[in-house]
PDB file of C-alpha atoms in Angstrom:
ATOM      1  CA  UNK A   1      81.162 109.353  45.127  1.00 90.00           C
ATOM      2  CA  UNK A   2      84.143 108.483  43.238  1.00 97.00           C
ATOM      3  CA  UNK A   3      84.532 108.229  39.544  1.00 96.00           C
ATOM      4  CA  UNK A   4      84.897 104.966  39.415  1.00 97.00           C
ATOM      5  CA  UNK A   5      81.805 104.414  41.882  1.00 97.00           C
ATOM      6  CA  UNK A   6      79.937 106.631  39.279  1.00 96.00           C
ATOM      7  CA  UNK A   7      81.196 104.630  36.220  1.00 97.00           C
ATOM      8  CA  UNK A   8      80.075 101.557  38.009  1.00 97.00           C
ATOM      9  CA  UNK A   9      76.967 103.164  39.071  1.00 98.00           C
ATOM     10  CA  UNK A  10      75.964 103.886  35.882  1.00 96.00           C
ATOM     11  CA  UNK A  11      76.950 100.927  34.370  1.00 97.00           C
ATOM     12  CA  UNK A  12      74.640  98.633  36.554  1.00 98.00           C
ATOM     13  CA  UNK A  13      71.634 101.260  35.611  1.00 97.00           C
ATOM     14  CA  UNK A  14      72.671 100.420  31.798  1.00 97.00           C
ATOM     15  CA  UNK A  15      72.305  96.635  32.822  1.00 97.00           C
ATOM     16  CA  UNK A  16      69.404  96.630  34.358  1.00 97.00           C
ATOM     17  CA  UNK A  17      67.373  99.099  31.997  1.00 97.00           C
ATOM     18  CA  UNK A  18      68.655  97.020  28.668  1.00 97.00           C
ATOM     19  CA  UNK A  19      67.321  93.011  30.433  1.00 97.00           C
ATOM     20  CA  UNK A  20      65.450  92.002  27.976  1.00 97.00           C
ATOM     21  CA  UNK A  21      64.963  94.031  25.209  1.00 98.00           C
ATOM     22  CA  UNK A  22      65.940  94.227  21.230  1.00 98.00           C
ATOM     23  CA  UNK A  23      69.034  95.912  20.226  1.00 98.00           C
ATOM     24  CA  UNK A  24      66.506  98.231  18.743  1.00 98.00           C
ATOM     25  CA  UNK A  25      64.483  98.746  21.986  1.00 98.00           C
ATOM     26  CA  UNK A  26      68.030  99.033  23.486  1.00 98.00           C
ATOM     27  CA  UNK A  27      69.038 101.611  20.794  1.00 98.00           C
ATOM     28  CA  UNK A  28      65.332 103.313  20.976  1.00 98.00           C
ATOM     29  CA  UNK A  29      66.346 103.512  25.024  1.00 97.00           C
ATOM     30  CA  UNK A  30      69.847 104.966  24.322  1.00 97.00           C
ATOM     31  CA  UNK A  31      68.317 107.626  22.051  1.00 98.00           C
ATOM     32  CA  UNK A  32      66.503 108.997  24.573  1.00 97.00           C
ATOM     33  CA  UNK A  33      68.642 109.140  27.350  1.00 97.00           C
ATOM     34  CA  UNK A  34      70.922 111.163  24.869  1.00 97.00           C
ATOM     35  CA  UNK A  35      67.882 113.586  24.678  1.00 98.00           C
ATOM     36  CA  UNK A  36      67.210 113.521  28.243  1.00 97.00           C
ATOM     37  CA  UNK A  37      70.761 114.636  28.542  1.00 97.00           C
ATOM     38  CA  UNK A  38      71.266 117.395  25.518  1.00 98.00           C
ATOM     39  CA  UNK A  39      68.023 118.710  27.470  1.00 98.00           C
ATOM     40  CA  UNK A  40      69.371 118.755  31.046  1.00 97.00           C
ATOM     41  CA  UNK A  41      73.127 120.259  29.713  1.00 97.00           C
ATOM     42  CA  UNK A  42      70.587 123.100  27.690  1.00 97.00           C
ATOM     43  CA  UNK A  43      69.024 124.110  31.374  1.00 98.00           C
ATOM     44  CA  UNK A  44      72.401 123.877  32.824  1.00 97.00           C
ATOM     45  CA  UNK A  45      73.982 126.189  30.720  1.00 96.00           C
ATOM     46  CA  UNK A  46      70.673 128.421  31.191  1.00 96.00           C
ATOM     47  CA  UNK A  47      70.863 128.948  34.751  1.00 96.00           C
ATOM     48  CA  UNK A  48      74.545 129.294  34.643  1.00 93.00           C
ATOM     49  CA  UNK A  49      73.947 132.391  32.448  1.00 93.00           C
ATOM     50  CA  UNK A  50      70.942 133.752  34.519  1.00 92.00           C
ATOM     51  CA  UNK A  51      73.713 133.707  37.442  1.00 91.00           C
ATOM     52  CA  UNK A  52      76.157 135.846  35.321  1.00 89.00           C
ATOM     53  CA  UNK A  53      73.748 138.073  34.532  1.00 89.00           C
ATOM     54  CA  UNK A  54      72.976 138.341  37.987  1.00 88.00           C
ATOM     55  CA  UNK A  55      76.196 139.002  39.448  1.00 87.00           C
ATOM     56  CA  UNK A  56      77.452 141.620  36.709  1.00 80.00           C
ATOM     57  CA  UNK A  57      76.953 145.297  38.296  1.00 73.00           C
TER      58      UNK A  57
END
């Protein structure tokens, strides 16, 4: 997938998750996506270091 196929992507998810609701439902929704993503960057960086640790002799 291309950039711009993921920009797009994720712009249609934005779309579709935000029909209907109040800017502060919409703001509520945006809040927790940013968690959901501090979260999944946090178990990234995690298992990147569990991989360094395994490969040092």
């Amino acid at each position: 997938m291309t950039n711009e196929e993921k920009v797009l992507f994720a712009t249609s998810i934005a779309v579709e998750l935000a029909k209907g609701l109040s800017v502060e439902e919409i703001e509520d929704l945006r809040n927790l996506i940013n968690q959901i993503s501090c979260s999944l960057s946090t178990i990234l960086n995690c298992n990147y270091n569990a991989l360094k640790r395994k490969s040092l002799p």
